[in-house]
XYZ file of C-alpha atoms in Angstrom:
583
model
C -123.864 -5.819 295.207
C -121.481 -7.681 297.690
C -117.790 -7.529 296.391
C -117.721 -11.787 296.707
C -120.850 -12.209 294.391
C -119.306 -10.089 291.793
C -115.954 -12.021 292.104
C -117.789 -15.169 291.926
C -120.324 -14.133 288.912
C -117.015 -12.449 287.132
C -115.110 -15.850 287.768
C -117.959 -18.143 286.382
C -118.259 -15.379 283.091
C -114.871 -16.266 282.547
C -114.908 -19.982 282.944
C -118.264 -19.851 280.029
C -115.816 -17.520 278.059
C -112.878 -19.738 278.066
C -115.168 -23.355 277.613
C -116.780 -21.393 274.971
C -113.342 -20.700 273.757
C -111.646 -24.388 273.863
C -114.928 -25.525 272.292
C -114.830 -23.270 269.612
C -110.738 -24.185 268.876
C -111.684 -28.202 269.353
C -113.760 -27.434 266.846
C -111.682 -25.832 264.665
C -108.686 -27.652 265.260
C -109.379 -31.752 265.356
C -106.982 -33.622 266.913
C -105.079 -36.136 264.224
C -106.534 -39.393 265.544
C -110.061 -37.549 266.376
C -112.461 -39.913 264.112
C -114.805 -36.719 264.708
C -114.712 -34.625 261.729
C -116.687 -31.721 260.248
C -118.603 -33.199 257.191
C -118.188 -30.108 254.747
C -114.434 -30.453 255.376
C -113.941 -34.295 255.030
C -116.755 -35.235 252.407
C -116.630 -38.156 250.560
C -118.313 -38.340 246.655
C -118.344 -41.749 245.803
C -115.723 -45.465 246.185
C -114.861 -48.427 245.101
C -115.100 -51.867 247.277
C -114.916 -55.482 245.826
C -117.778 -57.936 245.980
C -116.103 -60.920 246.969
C -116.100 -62.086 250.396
C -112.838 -63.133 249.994
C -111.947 -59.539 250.304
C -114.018 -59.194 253.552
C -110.890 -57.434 255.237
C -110.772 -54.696 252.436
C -114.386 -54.329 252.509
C -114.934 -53.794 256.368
C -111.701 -51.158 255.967
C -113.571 -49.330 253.541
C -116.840 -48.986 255.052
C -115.029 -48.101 258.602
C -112.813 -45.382 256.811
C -116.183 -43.512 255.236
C -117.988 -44.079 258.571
C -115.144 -42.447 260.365
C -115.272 -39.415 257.837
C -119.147 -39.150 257.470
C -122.451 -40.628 257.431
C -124.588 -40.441 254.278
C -128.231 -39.854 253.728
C -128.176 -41.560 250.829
C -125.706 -44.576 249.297
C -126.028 -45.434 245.541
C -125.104 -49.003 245.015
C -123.701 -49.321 241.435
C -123.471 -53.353 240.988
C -122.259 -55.474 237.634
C -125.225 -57.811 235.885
C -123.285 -61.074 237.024
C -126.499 -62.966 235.288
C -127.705 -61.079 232.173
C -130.734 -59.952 233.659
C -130.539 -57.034 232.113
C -130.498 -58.581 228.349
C -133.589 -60.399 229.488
C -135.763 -57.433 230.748
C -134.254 -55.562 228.092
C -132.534 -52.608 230.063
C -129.077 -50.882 230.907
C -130.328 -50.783 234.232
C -132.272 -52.841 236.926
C -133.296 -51.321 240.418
C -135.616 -52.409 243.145
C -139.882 -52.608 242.570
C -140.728 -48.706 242.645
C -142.945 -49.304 245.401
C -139.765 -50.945 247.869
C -140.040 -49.479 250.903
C -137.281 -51.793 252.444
C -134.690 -53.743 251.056
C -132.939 -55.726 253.134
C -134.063 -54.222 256.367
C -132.871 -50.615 254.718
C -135.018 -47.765 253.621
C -135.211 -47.340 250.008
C -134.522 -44.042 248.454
C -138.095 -44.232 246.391
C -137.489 -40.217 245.430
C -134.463 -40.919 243.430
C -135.721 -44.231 242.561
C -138.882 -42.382 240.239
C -136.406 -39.571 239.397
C -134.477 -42.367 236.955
C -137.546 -43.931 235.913
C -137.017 -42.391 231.915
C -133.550 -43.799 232.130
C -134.102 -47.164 230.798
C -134.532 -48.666 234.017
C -136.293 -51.862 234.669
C -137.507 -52.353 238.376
C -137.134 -55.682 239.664
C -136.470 -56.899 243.110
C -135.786 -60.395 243.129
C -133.042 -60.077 240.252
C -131.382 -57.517 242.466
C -131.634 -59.560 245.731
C -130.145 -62.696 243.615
C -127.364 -60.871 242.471
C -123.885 -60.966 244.972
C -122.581 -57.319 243.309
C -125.359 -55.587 245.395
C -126.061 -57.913 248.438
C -122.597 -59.109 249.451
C -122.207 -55.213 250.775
C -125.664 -54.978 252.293
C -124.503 -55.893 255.826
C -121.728 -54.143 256.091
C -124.284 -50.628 255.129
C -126.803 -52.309 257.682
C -123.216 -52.425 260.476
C -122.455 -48.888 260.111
C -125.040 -46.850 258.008
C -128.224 -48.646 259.437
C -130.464 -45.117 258.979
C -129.274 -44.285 255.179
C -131.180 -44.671 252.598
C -130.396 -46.730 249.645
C -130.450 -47.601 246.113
C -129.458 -50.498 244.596
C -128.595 -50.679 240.747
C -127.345 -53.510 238.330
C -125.887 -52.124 235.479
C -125.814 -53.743 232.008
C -122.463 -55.394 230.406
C -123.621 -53.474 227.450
C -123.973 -50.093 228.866
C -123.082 -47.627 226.886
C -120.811 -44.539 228.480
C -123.620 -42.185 227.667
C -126.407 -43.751 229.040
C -124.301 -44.180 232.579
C -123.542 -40.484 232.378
C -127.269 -39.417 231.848
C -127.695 -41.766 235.141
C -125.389 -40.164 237.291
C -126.276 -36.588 236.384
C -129.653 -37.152 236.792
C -128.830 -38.388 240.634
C -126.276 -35.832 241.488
C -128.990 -33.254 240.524
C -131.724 -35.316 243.057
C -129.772 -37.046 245.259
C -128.836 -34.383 247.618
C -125.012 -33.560 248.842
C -124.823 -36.002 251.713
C -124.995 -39.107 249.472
C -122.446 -41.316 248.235
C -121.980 -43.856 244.919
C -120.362 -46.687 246.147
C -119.133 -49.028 242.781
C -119.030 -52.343 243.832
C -116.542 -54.077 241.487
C -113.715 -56.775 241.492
C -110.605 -56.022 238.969
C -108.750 -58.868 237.010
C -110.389 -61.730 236.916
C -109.005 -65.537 235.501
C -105.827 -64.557 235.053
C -102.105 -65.384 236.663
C -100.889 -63.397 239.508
C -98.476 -60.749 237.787
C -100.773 -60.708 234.402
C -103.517 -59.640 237.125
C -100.509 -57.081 238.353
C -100.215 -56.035 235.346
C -103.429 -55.638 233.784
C -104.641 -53.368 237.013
C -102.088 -50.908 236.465
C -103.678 -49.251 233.448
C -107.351 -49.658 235.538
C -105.805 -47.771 238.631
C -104.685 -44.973 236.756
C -107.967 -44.632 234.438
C -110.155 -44.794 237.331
C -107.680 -41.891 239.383
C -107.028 -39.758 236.779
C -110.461 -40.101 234.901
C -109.137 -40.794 231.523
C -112.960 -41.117 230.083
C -112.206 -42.823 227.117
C -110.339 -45.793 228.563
C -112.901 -47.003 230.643
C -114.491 -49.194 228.143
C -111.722 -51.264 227.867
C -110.427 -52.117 231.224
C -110.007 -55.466 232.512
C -112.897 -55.678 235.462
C -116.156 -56.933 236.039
C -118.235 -53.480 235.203
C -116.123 -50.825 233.875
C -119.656 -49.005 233.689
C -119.893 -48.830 237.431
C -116.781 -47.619 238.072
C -116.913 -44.623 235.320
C -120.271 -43.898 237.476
C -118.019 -43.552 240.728
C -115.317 -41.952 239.301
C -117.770 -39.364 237.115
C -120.338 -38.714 240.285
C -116.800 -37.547 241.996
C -116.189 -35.192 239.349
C -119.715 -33.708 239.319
C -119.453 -32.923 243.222
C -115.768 -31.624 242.591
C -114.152 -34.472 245.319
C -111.697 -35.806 243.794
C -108.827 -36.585 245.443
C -108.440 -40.233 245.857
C -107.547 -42.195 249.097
C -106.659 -46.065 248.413
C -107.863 -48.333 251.528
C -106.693 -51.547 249.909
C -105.572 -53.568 247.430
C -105.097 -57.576 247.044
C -105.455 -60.464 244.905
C -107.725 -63.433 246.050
C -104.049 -65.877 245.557
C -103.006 -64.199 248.363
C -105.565 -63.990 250.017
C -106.898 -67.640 250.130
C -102.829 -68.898 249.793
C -103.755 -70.880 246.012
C -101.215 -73.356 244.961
C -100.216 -73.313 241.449
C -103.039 -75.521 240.628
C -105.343 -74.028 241.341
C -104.095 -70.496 239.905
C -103.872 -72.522 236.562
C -106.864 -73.900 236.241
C -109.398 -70.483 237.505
C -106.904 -67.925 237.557
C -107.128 -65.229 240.308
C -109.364 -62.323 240.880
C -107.775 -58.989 242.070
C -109.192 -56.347 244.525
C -108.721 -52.142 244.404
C -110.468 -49.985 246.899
C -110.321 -46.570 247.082
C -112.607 -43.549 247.607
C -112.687 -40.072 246.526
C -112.531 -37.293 248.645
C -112.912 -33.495 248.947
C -109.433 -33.443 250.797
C -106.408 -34.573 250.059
C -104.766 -37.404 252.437
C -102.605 -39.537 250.479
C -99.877 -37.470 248.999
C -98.348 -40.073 246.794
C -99.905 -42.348 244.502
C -97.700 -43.965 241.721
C -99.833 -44.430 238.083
C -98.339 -45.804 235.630
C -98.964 -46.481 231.930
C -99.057 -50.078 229.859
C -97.408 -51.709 226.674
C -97.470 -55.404 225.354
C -95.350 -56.390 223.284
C -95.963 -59.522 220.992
C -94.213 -60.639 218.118
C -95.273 -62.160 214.363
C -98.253 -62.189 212.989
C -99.228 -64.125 210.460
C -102.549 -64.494 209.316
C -102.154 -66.524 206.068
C -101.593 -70.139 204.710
C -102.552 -72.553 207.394
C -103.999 -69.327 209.793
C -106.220 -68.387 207.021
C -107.603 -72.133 206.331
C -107.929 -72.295 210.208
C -109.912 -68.817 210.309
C -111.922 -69.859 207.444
C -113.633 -72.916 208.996
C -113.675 -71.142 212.500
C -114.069 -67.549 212.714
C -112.186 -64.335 212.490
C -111.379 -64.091 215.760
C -110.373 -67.767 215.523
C -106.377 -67.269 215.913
C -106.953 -65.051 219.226
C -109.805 -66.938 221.261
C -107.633 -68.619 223.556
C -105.535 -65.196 224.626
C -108.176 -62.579 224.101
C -108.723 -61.575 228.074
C -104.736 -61.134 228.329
C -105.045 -58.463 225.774
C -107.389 -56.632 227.144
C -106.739 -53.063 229.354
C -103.570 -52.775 228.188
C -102.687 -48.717 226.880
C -101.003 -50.283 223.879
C -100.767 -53.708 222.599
C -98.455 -54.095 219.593
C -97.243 -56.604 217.520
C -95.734 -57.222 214.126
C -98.267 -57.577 211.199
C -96.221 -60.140 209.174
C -97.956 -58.984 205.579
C -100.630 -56.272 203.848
C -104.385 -56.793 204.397
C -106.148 -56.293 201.160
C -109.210 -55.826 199.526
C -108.735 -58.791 196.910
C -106.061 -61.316 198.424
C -104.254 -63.590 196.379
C -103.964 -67.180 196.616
C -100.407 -67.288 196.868
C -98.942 -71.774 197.533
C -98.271 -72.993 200.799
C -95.142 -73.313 200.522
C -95.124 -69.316 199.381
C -92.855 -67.044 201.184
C -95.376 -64.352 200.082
C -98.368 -63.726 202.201
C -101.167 -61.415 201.940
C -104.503 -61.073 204.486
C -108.258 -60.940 203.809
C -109.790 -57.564 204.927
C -111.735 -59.195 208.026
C -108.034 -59.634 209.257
C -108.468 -55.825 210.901
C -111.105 -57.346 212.107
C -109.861 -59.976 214.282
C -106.912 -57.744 215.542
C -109.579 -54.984 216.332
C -111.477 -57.422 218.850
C -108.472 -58.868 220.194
C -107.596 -54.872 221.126
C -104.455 -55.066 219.001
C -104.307 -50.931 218.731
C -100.486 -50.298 217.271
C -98.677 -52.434 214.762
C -95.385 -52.842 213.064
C -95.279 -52.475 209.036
C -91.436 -52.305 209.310
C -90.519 -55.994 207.936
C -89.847 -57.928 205.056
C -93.474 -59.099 203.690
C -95.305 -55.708 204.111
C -94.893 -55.068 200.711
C -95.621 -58.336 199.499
C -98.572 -56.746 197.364
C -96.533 -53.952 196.897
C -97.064 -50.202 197.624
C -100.802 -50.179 197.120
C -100.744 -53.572 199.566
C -99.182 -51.394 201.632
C -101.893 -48.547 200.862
C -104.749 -50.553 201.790
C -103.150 -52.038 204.481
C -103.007 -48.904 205.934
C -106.635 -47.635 205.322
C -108.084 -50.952 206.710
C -105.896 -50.359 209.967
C -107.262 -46.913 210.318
C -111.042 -47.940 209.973
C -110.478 -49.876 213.210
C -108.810 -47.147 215.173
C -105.601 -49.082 215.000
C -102.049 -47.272 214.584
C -99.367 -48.315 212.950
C -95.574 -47.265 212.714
C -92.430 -48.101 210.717
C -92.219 -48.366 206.628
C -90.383 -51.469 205.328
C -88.105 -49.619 203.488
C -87.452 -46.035 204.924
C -86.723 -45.168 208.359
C -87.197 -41.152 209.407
C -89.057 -39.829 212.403
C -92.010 -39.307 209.905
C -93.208 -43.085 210.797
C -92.867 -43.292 214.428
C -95.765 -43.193 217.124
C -96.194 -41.521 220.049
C -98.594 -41.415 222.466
C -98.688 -39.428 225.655
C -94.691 -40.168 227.249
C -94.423 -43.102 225.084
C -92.238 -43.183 221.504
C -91.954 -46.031 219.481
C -90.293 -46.488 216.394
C -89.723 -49.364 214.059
C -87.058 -50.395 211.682
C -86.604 -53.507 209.101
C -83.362 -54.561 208.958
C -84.044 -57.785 206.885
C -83.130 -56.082 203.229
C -79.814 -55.218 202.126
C -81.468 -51.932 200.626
C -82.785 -50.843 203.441
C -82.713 -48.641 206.654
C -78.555 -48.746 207.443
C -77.320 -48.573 210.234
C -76.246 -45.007 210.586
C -80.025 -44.389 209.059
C -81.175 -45.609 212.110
C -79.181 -44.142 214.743
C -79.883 -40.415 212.954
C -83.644 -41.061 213.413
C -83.322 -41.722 217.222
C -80.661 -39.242 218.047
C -83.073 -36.914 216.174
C -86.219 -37.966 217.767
C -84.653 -38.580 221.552
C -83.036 -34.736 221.152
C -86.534 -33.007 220.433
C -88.056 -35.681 223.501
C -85.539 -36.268 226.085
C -87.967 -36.781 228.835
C -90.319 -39.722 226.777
C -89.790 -43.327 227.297
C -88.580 -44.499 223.536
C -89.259 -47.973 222.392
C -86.991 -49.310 219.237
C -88.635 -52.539 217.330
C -86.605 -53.856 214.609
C -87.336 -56.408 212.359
C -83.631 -58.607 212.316
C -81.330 -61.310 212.434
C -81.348 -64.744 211.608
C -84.132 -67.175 211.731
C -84.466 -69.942 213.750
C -81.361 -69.275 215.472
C -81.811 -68.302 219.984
C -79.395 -66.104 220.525
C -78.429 -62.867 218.669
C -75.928 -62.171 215.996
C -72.459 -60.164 216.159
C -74.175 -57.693 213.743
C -77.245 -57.195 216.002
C -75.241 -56.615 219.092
C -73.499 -54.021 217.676
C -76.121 -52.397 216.217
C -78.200 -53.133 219.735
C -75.621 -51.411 221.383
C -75.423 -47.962 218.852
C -79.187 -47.807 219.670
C -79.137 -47.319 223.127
C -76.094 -45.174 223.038
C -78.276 -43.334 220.847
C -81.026 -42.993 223.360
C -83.222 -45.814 223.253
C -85.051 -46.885 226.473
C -85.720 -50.517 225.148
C -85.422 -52.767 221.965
C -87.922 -55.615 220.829
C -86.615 -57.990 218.086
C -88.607 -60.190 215.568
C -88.297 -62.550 212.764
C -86.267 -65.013 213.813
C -89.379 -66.692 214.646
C -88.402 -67.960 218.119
C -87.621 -66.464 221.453
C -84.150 -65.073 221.574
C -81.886 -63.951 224.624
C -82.188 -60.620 226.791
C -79.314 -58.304 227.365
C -78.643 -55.533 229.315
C -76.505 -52.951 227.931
C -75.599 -49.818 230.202
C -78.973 -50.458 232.195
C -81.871 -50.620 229.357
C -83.367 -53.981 227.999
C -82.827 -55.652 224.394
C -84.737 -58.452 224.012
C -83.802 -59.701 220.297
C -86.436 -61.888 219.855
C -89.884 -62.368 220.578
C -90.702 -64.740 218.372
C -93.861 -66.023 217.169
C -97.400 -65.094 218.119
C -99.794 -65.974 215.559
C -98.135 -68.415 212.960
C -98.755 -71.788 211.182
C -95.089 -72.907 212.012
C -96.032 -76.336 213.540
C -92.715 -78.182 212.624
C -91.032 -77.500 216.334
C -91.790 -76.286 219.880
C -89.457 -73.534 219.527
C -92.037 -71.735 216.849
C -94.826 -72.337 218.921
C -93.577 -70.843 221.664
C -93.271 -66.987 222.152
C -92.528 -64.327 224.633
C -95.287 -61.112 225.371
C -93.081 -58.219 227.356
C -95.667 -56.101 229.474
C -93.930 -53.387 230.668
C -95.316 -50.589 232.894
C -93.986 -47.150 232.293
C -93.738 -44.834 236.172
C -92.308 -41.438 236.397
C -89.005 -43.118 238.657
C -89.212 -47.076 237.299
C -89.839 -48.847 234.472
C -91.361 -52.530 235.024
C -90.579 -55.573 232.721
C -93.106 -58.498 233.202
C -92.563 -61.708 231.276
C -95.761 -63.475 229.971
C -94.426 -66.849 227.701
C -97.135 -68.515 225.674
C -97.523 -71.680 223.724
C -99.409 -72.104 220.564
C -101.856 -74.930 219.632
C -102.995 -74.875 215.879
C -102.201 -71.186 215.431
C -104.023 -70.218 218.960
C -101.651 -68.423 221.730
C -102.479 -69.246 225.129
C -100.746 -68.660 228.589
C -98.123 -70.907 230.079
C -99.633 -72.591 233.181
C -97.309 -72.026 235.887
C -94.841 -75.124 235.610
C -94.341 -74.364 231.729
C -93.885 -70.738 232.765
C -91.125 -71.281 234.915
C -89.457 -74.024 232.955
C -89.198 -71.536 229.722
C -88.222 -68.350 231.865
C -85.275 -70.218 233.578
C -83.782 -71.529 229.938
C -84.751 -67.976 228.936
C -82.574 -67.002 231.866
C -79.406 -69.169 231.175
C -78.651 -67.906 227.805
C -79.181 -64.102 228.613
C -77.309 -61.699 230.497
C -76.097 -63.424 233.611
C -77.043 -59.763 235.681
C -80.437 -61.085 234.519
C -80.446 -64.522 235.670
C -82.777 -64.302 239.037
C -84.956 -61.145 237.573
C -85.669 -63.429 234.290
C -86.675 -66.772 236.499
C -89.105 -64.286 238.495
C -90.399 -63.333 235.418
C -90.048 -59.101 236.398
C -87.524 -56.498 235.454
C -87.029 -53.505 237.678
C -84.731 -50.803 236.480
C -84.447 -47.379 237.722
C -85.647 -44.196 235.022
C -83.057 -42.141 234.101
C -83.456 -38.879 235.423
């Protein structure tokens, strides 16, 4: 063979050897900003995108960031029943005719469609094309998934967990690995700005770290659909969450004040879960509320008996929803047999149904630590305690004692709770042995000291409760709530941790000034590096807490402001704390 030929046909192996070879490391090796990627390696289970077009930024993000990953055979669309269809046909679940062959101009995954026909499914076209959870995202899978199939689904308010999770095991056996749940869901809804804030914290880290019992009470338009998401990305093992966006539609749409007061906002997290991990750092935090008295006797018992049990909590029932832990302080026993004690009484005692009406306004940890707890005595006190526990609420605190045997704790939270209203009571140095005691075996927890104290009627704090104040978080305390002076007291800082003597009223029938029908709700949001103080004041009509609108708001937080700590006059006009966690 000529020598040039073989140089040649040597030359041109080695050019196919080394193509082959950059090929083959391309393809090993994607560049960063390569939107080409191998769909094994960057798989995607399942997300969440709002509805609302007001959102349309966070929603085209979303759908470009999965497109850019991978392109799905299959997209489950898990939708809230905005309309109660589902009551109507009587089903957990509606879904297109079985015999769709389109929807929308996309093919209809009728496979999967007859695999969840035993899963009380109801099959109905027209209430899925009238409903703006499923078809507000229809063009954006038409922009960039045009040959997926798809499967729309409204899901009942009344789901249960299990019937959802019989749903989504079903489809992750049929469904095949290239498909994707997509939850389409907006988060707070009719609520201010930072309540909205607030309230999303405890849904952000239920929905990324799967706690599967909290879903049922977060604060969104179909908790159901979101456990779906969230559970389908367990089943398929991808679970590592990347957040595309997040907003509120105030910001969005710039409200005024006006506005915000009379509809509230509605706020927006989107996020998808992944087989790989991209976003290294994602803060979660947990929630407490803090409220003060309760009362549910004289004039809140007449009030409750010609309205309802849940009479007394109507008007603020939303606010108290997903929240990790609501507490307040139950200002008397609930017993089986109460006594009809005078209005002018200082004794008060509570119906059974009481438990009730805390129970469905998601009161789930309450104070016994004051000075009517024992108003019916120790077996008051008994059944009190019995009736609490039959609704799955906690309590802490004893009105007379004060060791580490009545304190709570749950996950990095401690609370404790101590009456200092009796002269026979918890002292002083009582108090402080209990939390050096209990902040010595739990250095690391965040610990929360309620005390029952001071004088009533009075706004700002005693010498006495300074001092005391002062011992406690010397002694270890992260933060102290006050109550029974039965209006909102001053803040103060002391060597960088909250007091807040005062809360004052929440549910009570004082209607002789606007000082007792006015009260304070501290949210605060517990992170591994912060800790978060919102401010939420309320006014009471009749016995009925409701939000400040926005001009009362910032009227009560600046007088709030001028008689606290002066460090704390901007933070408390803003209505948020920010203090660094203590290492």
């Amino acid at each position: 063979m000529n020598k040039k030929v073989i140089v040649f046909t040597v030359i041109i192996l080695v050019a196919i050897l080394i193509s082959i070879g950059i090929f083959l490391h391309t393809k090993k090796s994607p560049s960063e900003n390569s939107t080409t990627h191998n769909l094994e390696e960057f798989s995607i289970a399942s997300g969440v995108v709002p509805h609302h077009l007001v959102a349309r930024g966070i929603i085209e993000n979303f759908f470009q960031y999965i497109s850019s990953k991978r392109k799905p055979q299959n997209i489950i669309l898990l939708g809230p029943d905005h309309f109660n269809a589902t009551n109507l046909a009587g089903k957990s679940f509606i879904s297109v005719d079985s015999d769709t062959k389109e929807f929308h101009s996309l093919a209809v995954n009728n496979y999967l469609l007859q695999k969840l026909n035993n899963h009380d499914l109801a099959f109905d076209s027209s209430t899925v094309n009238f409903d703006h959870g499923i078809t507000a995202l229809l063009p954006y899978i038409k922009k960039y998934f045009p040959e997926s199939g798809i499967l729309p689904i409204i899901i009942s308010s009344t789901a249960s967990k299990e019937d959802v999770g019989k749903l989504i095991k079903t489809i992750n056996i049929y469904a095949g690995s290239q498909t994707i749940i997509i939850a389409s869901v907006d988060f707070s809804h009719y609520l201010p700005p930072k309540a909205a804030d607030f309230h999303d914290v405890k849904s952000i880290a239920t929905l990324l770290n799967f706690k599967e019992n909290d879903f049922e009470n977060l604060e969104v338009d179909s908790w159901q659909a979101l456990y779906g998401a969230r559970f389908f990305a367990k089943l398929q093992g991808e679970e590592f969450p990347y957040i595309v966006g997040q907003g509120k539609s105030s910001d969005l749409l710039r409200f005024d004040d006006s506005i915000i007061d009379a509809e509230g906002i509605t706020s927006y997290f989107c996020v998808v879960f992944e087989k790989t991990n991209n976003q290294k750092t994602i803060e979660k935090g947990e929630t407490i509320l803090l409220v003060g008295d309760i009362m549910l006797d004289r004039g809140v018992e007449s009030l409750i008996k010609k309205n309802s049990v849940i009479y007394p909590f109507q008007k603020i029932s939303q606010f108290l929803r997903g929240i990790d832990i609501v507490f307040g302080n139950l200002e008397g026993p609930i017993v089986k047999e109460p006594q009809n004690f005078s209005f002018d009484s200082l004794k008060f005692n509570f119906s059974h149904q009481a438990a009730d009406g805390l129970s469905w306004a998601n009161f789930n940890l309450l104070s016994l630590a004051n000075n009517h707890t024992l108003d019916r005595g120790e077996n008051g006190l008994k059944e009190t305690k019995q009736f609490l526990k039959e609704k799955n609420i906690d309590f802490v605190g004893n009105p007379l004692k004060c060791t580490e045997d009545y304190s709570f704790k749950k996950d990095d939270i401690i609370l404790l709770a101590f009456n200092k209203t009796f002269s026979f009571g918890c002292s002083d140095e009582e108090i402080i042995n209990t939390i050096n005691l209990i902040k010595s075996s739990n250095p690391k927890n965040f610990l929360i000291v309620s005390v029952h104290w001071g004088e009533e009627y009075q706004e700002k704090n005693s010498i006495s409760q300074r001092e005391l104040a002062h011992k406690i978080i010397e002694a270890g305390a992260d933060t102290i709530v006050g109550h029974h002076s039965h209006i909102v007291q001053n803040i103060e800082i002391y060597k960088s941790k909250p007091i807040f003597y005062s809360l004052g009223n929440f549910v009570f029938d004082q209607y002789f000034s606007k000082e007792t029908q006015e009260g304070l709700a501290v949210g605060i949001e517990v992170y591994n590096n912060r800790i978060r103080y919102c401010l939420f004041p309320f006014k009471s009509h009749q016995s009925q807490p409701s939000l400040m609108d926005q001009k009362e708001t910032n009227q009560f937080l600046k007088e709030l402001a001028l008689k606290s700590s002066p460090e704390l006059l901007d933070k408390i006009k803003d209505g948020i704390i920010d203090i660094e966690r203590s290492k």
